Short mmCIF file of C-alpha atoms and ligand atoms in Angstrom, two decimals:
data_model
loop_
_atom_site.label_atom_id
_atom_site.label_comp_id
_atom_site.label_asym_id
_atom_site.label_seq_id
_atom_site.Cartn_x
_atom_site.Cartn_y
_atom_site.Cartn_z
CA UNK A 16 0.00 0.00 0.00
CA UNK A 17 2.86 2.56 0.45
CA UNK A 18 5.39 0.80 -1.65
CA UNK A 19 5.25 4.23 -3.98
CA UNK A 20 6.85 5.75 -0.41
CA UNK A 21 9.69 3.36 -0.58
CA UNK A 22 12.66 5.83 -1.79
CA UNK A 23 12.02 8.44 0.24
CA UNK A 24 14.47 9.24 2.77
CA UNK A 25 14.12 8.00 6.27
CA UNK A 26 13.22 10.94 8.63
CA UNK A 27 14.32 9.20 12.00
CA UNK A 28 16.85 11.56 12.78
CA UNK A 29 14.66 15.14 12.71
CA UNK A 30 13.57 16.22 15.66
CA UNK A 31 9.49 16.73 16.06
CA UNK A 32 9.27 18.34 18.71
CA UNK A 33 10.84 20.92 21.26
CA UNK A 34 12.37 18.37 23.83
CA UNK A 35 13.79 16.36 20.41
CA UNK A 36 12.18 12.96 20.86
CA UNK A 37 12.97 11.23 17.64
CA UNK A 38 9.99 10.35 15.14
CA UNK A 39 9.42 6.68 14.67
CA UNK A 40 7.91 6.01 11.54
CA UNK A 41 7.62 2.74 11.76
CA UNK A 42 5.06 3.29 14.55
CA UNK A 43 3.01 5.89 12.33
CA UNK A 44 2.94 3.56 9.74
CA UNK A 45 1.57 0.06 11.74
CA UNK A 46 -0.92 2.69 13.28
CA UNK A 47 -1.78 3.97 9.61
CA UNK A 48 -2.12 0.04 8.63
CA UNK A 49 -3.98 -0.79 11.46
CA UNK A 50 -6.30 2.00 11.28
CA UNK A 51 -6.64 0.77 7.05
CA UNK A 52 -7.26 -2.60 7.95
CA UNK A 53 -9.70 -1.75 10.76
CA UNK A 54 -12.19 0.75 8.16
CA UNK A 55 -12.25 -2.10 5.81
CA UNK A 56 -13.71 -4.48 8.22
CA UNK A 57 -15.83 -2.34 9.74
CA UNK A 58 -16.88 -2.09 6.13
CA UNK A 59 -17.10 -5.32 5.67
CA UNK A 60 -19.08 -6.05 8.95
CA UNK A 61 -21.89 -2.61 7.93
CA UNK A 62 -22.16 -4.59 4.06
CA UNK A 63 -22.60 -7.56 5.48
CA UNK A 64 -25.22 -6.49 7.87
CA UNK A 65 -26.88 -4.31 5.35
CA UNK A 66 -27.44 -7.82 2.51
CA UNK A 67 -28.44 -9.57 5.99
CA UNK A 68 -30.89 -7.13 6.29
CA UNK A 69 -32.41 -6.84 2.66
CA UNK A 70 -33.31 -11.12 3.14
CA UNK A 71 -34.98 -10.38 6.39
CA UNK A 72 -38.15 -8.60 7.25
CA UNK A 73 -38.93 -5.10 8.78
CA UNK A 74 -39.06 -5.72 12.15
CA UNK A 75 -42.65 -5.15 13.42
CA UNK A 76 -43.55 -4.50 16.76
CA UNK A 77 -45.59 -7.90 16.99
CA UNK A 78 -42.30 -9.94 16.78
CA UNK A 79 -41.88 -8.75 20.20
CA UNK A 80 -44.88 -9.00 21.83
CA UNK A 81 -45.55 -8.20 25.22
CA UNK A 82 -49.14 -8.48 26.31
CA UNK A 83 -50.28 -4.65 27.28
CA UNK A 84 -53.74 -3.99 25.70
CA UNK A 85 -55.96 -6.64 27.71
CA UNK A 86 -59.39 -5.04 26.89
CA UNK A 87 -61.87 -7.11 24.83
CA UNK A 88 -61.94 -7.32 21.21
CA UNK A 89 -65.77 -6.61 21.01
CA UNK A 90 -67.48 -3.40 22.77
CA UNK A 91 -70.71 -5.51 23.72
CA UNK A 92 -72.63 -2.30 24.05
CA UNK A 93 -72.15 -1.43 20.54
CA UNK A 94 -73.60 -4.28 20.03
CA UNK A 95 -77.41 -3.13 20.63
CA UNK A 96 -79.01 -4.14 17.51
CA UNK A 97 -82.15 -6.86 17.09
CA UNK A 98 -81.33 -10.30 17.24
CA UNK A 99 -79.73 -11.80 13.96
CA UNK A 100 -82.23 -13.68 11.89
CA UNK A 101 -80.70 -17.16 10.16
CA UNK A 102 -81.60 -16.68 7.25
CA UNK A 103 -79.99 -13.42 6.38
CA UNK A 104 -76.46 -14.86 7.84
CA UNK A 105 -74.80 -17.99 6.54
CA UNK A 106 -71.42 -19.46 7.93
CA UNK A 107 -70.11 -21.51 4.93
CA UNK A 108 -66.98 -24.27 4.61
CA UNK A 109 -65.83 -26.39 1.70
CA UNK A 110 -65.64 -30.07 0.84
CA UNK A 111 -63.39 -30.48 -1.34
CA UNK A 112 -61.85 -34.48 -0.64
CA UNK A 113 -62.89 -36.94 1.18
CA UNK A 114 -60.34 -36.36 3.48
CA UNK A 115 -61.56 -33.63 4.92
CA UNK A 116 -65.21 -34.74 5.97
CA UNK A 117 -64.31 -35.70 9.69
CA UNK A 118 -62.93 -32.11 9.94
CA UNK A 119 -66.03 -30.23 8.61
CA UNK A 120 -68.20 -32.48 11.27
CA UNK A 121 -66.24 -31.60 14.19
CA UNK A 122 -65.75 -27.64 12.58
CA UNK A 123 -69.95 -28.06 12.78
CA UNK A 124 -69.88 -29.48 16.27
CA UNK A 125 -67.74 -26.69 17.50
CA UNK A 126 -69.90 -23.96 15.60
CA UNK A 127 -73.03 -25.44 17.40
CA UNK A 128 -71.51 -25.49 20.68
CA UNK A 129 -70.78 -21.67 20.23
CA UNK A 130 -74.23 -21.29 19.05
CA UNK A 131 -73.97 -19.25 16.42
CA UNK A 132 -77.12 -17.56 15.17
CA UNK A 133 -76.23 -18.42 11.03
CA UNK A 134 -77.18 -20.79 8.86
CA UNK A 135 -74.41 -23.49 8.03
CA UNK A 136 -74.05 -24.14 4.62
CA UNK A 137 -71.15 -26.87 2.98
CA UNK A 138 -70.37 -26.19 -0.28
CA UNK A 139 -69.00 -29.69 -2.18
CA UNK A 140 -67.93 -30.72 -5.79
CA UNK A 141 -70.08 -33.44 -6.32
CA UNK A 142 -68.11 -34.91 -9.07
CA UNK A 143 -65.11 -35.17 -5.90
CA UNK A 144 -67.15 -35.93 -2.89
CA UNK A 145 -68.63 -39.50 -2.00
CA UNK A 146 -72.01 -40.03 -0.97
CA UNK A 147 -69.91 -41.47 2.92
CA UNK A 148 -68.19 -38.23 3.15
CA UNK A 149 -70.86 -35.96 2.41
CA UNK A 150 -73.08 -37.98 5.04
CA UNK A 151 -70.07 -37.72 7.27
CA UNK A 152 -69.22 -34.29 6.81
CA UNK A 153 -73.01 -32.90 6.89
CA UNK A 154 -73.70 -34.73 10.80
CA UNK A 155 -73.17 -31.71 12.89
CA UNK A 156 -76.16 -29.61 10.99
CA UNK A 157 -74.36 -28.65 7.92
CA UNK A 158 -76.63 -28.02 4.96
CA UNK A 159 -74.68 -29.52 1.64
CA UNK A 160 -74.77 -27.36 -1.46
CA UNK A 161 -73.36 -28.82 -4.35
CA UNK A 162 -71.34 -26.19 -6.46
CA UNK A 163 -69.34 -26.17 -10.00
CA UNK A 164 -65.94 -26.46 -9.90
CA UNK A 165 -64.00 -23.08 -10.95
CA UNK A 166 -60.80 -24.84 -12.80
CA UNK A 167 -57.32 -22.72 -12.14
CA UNK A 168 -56.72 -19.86 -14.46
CA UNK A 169 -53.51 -21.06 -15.57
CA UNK A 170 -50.81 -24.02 -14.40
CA UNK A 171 -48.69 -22.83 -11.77
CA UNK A 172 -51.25 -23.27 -8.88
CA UNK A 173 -50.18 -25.15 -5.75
CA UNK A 174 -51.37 -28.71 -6.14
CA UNK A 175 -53.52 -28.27 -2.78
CA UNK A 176 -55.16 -25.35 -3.42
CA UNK A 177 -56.11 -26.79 -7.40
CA UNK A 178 -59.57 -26.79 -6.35
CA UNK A 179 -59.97 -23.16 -4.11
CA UNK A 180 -60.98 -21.10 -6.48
CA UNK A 181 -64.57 -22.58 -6.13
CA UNK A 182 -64.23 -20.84 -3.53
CA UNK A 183 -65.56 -17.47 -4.95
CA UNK A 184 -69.20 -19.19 -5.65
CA UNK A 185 -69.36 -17.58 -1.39
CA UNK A 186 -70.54 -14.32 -3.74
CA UNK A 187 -73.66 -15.81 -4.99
CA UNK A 188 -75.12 -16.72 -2.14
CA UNK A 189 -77.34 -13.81 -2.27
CA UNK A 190 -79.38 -15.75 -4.60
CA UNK A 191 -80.40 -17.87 -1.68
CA UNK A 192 -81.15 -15.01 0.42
CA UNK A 193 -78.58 -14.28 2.43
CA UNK A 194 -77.06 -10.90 3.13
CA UNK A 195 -73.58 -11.68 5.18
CA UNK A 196 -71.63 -14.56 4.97
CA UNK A 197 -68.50 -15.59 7.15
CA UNK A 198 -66.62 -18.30 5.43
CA UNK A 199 -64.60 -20.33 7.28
CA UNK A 200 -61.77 -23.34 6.13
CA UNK A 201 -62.55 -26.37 7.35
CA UNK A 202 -59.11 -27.21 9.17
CA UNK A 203 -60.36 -25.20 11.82
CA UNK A 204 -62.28 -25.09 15.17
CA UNK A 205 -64.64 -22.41 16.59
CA UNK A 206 -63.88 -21.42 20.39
CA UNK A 207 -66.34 -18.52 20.38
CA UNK A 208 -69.37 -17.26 19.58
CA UNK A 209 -68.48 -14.65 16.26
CA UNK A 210 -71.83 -13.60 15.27
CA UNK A 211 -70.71 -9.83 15.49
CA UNK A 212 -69.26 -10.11 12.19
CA UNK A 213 -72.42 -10.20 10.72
CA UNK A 214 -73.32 -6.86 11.51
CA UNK A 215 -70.43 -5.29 9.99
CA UNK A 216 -71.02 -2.63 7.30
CA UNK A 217 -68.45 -3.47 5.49
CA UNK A 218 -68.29 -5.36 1.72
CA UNK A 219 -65.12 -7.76 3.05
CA UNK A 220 -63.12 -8.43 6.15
CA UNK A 221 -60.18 -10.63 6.50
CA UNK A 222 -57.10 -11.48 9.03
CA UNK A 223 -53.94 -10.66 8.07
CA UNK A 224 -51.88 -13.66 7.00
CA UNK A 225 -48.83 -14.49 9.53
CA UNK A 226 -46.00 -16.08 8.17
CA UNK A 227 -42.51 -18.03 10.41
CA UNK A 228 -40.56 -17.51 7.67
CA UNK A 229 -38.62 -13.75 7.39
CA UNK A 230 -41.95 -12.35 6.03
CA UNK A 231 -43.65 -12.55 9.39
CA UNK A 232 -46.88 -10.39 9.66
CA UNK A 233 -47.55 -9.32 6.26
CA UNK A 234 -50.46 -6.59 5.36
CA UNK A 235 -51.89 -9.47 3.00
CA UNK A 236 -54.75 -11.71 4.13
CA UNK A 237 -55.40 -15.56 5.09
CA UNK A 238 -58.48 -16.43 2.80
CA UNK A 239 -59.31 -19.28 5.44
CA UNK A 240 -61.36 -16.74 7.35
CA UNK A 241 -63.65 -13.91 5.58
CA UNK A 242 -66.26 -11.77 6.35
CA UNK A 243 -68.17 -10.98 2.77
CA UNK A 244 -71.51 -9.66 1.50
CA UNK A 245 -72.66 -11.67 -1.36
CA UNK A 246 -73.60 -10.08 -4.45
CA UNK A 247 -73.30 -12.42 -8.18
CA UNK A 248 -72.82 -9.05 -10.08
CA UNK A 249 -69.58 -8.81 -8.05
CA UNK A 250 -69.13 -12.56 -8.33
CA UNK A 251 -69.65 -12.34 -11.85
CA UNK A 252 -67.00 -9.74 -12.30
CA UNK A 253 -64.25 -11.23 -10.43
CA UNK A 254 -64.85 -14.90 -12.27
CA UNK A 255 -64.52 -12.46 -15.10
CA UNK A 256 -61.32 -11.63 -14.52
CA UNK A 257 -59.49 -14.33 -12.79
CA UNK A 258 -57.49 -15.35 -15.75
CA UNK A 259 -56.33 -11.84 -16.98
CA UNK A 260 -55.42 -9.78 -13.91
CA UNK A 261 -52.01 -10.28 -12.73
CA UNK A 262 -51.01 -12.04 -9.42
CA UNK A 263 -48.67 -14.63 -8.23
CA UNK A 264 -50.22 -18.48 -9.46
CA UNK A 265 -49.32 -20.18 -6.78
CA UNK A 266 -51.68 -19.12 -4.02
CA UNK A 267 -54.53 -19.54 -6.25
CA UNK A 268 -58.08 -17.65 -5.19
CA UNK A 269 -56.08 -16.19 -1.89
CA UNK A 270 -53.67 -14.06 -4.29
CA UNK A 271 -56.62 -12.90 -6.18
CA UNK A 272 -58.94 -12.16 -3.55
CA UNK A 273 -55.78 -9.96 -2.40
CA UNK A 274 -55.56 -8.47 -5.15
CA UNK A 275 -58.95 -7.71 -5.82
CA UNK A 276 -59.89 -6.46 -2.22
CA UNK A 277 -56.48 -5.85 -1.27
CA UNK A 278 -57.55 -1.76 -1.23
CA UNK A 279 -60.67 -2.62 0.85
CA UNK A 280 -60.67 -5.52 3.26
CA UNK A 281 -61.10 -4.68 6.72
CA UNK A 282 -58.58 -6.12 8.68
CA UNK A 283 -59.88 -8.49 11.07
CA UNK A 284 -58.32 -9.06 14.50
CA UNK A 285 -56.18 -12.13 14.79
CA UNK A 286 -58.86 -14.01 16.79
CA UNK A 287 -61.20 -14.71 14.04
CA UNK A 288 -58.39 -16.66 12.42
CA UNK A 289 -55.86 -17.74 14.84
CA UNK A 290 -53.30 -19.18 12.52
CA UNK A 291 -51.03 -21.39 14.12
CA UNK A 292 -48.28 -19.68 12.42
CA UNK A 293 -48.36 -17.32 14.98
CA UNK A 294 -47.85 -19.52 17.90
CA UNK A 295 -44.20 -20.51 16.41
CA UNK A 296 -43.30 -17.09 15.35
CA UNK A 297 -44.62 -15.36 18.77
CA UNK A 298 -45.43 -17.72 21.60
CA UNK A 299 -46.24 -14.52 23.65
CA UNK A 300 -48.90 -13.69 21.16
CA UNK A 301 -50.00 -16.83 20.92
CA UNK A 302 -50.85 -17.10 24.25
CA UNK A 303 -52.16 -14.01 24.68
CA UNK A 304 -55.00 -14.48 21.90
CA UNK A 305 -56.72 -17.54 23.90
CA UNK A 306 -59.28 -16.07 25.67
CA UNK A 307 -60.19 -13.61 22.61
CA UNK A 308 -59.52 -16.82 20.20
CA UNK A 309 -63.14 -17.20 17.92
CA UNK A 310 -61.68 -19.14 15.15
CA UNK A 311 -58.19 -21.53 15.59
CA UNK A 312 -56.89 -22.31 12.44
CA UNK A 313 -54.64 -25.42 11.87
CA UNK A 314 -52.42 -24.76 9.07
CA UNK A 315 -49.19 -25.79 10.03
CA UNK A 316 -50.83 -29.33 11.68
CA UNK A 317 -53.64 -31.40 10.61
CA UNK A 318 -54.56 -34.03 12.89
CA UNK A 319 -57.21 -35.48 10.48
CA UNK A 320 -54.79 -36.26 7.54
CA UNK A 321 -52.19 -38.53 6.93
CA UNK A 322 -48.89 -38.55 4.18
CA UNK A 323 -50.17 -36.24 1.85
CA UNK A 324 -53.49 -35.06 2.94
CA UNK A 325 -54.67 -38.37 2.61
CA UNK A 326 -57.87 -39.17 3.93
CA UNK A 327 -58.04 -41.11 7.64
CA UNK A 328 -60.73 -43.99 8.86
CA UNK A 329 -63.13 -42.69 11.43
CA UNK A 330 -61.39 -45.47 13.70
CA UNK A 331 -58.24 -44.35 13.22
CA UNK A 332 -58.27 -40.36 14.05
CA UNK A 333 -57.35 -40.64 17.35
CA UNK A 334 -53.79 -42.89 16.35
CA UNK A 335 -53.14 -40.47 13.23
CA UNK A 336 -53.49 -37.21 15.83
CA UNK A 337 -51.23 -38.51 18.37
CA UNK A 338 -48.86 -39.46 15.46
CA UNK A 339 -49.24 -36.30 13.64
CA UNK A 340 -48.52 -34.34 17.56
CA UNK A 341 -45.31 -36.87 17.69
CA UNK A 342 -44.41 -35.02 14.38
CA UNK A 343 -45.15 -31.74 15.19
CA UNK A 344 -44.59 -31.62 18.85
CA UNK A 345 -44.64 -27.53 18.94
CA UNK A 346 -48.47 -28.00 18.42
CA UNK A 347 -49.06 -30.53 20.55
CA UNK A 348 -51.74 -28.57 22.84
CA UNK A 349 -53.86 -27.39 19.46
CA UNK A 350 -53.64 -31.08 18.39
CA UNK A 351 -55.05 -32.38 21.22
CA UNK A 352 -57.93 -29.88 21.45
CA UNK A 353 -59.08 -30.83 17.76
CA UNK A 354 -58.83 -34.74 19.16
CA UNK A 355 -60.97 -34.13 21.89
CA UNK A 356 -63.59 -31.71 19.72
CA UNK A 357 -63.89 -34.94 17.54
CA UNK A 358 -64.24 -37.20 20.68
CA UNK A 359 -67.42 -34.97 21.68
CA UNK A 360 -68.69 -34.78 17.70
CA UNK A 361 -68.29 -39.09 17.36
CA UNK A 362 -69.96 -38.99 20.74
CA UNK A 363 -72.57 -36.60 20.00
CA UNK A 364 -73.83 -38.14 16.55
CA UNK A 365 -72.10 -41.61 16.84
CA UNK A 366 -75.60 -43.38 15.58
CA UNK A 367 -75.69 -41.20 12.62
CA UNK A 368 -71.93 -41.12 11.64
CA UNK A 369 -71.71 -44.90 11.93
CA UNK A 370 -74.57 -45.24 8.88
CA UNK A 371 -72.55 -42.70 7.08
CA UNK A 372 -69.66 -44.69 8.02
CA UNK A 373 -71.48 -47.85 6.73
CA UNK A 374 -72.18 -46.30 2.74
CA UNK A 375 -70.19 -47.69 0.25
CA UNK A 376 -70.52 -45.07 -2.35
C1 LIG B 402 -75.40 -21.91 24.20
O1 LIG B 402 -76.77 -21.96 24.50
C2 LIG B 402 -77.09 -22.85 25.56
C3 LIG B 402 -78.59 -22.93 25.66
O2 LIG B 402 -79.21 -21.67 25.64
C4 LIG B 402 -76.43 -22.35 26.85
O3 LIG B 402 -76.69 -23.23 27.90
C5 LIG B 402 -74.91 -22.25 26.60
O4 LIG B 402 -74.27 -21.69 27.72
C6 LIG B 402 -74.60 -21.42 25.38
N1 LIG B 402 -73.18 -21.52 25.09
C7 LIG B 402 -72.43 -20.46 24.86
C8 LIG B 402 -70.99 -20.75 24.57
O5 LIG B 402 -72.85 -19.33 24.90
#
């Protein structure tokens, strides 16, 4: 670095000061070096950190939570408006496999036992759906509604979610009567009574989506839970347009619906759709949200599947949850809560799931 310095003359002999103390270049110089080498790794280090940084999220104050605002979600007294009537409200889930009939019974069970005030509808492909799973899935006071299957845009969709964009046929419900509509995914479990939604004003309400990857708590929703007003027009015009507008394939209807309401859902607190997402990003949070919990979500678990959301005998739920908790120990509590809501739904309606049990087709 100062090899150009080389030829010039040593000054060791001239005096630098008054008392003549010698200079010592050589100590100048390993200062000068050391100085050099210390900027570029500081450098080095404040780079470093800054790439770091650009793969990771902003942080946001959730990712530390500490629980300060106890005070309820819902202001009963604002709340003073006559009782809901059924038939304008309609809580709605999908059947979209086999698989997942023993989850929308016990989903049913656990809606009952909150007694909500809607109507329960099940939407089902009935080319998909066997006459033993819709019996199954329909015990707990479901009302089946067979729908068309809206095929995937384009290729590119996540091979689970192939069939979710049937999903929008939620908007023309209003053919049927109904007025508000909370749908709801049917690897989940109500804790809570949620009829409040229904008298929101608003066109669309969601919960924002919580990832434990370096995304975190995003501004984009979880299209497990939503609040929505049906109306076909608006139906009508988003069917329109799922092929042409431009969003991201993989997350099928959810990246559409984001994109189409994006501007205008209400955001939802976290209890309508407690993802368990949350509980292994923020344990604090997680436990925080229990009492206030209305809808637990189980993506990250599902005790009612098997391999690759294979479908699991009535008689064998109990095995595959305790196997699937072995798995996925951090959600061992959630597990066993969905176990023992299907305990009470097999106990509740054993005579009538055993003849759906019994159907061969
Ligand atoms: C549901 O209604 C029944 C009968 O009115 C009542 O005993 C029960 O406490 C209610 N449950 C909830 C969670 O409000």
């Amino acid at each position: 670095m100062f090899r150009r310095y080389k030829d010039y003359l040593p000054l060791s002999l001239l005096p630098d000061d008054e008392e003549g103390t010698p200079y010592r270049p050589q100590k100048t110089d390993m200062r000068r070096r050391l100085l050099t080498r210390g900027l570029v790794l500081v450098s080095v280090v404040v780079n470093l950190y800054f790439v770091y940084s650009s793969f990771t999220a902003w942080p946001a104050p959730l990712d530390d939570y500490q629980s300060l605002n106890t005070h309820p979600v819902v202001e009963e007294k604002a709340l003073s408006f006559k009782p809901p009537n059924p038939r304008d409200n309609a809580v709605v889930t999908g059947l979209y496999t086999d698989a997942f009939a023993t989850a929308v019974a016990t989903l049913g069970h656990t809606l009952n036992v909150a007694n909500s005030s809607a109507s329960r509808l099940l939407f089902y492909l009935p080319d998909k759906i066997s006459k033993r799973a819709l019996c199954i899935a329909s015990v707990s006071g479901w009302d089946p509604i067979p729908i068309e299957r809206i095929a995937p845009p384009f290729s590119g969709v996540h091979r689970h979610f192939l069939d979710q964009y049937s999903k929008l046929h939620l908007w023309t419900l209003d053919q049927r009567g109904y007025e508000s509509v909370v749908y709801v995914d049917a690897d989940a479990l109500v804790r809570r009574n949620f009829d409040e939604l229904f008298r929101l004003p608003f066109t669309f309400g969601a919960v924002p989506d919580v990832y434990t990857t370096a995304q975190g708590y995003v501004t984009s929703f979880n299209a497990g839970v939503m609040f929505l007003r049906p109306d076909t027009e608006l139906y009508n015009d988003m069917v329109a347009k799922i092929a042409t507008a431009r969003y991201p394939a993989e997350q099928a209807e959810q990246a559409f619906l984001n994109l189409y309401f994006g501007a205008e859902v209400l955001r939802l607190p976290y209890a309508y759709n407690a993802n368990l997402a949350i509980k292994k990003r923020t344990p604090a949070l997680w436990d925080a949200l229990q009492d206030e919990m209305r809808i637990m979500h189980f993506t990250m678990a599902k005790p009612f599947l098997q391999g690759d959301y294979a479908e699991v005998p009535l008689n064998q739920l109990e095995r595959n949850a305790e196997k699937v908790a072995r798995k996925k120990p951090a959600f061992k509590r959630e597990i066993v809560e969905w176990l023992e809501a299907w305990h009470e739904t097999r106990r509740v309606y054993r005579s009538k799931l055993d003849k759906c049990n019994a159907l061969t087709e």
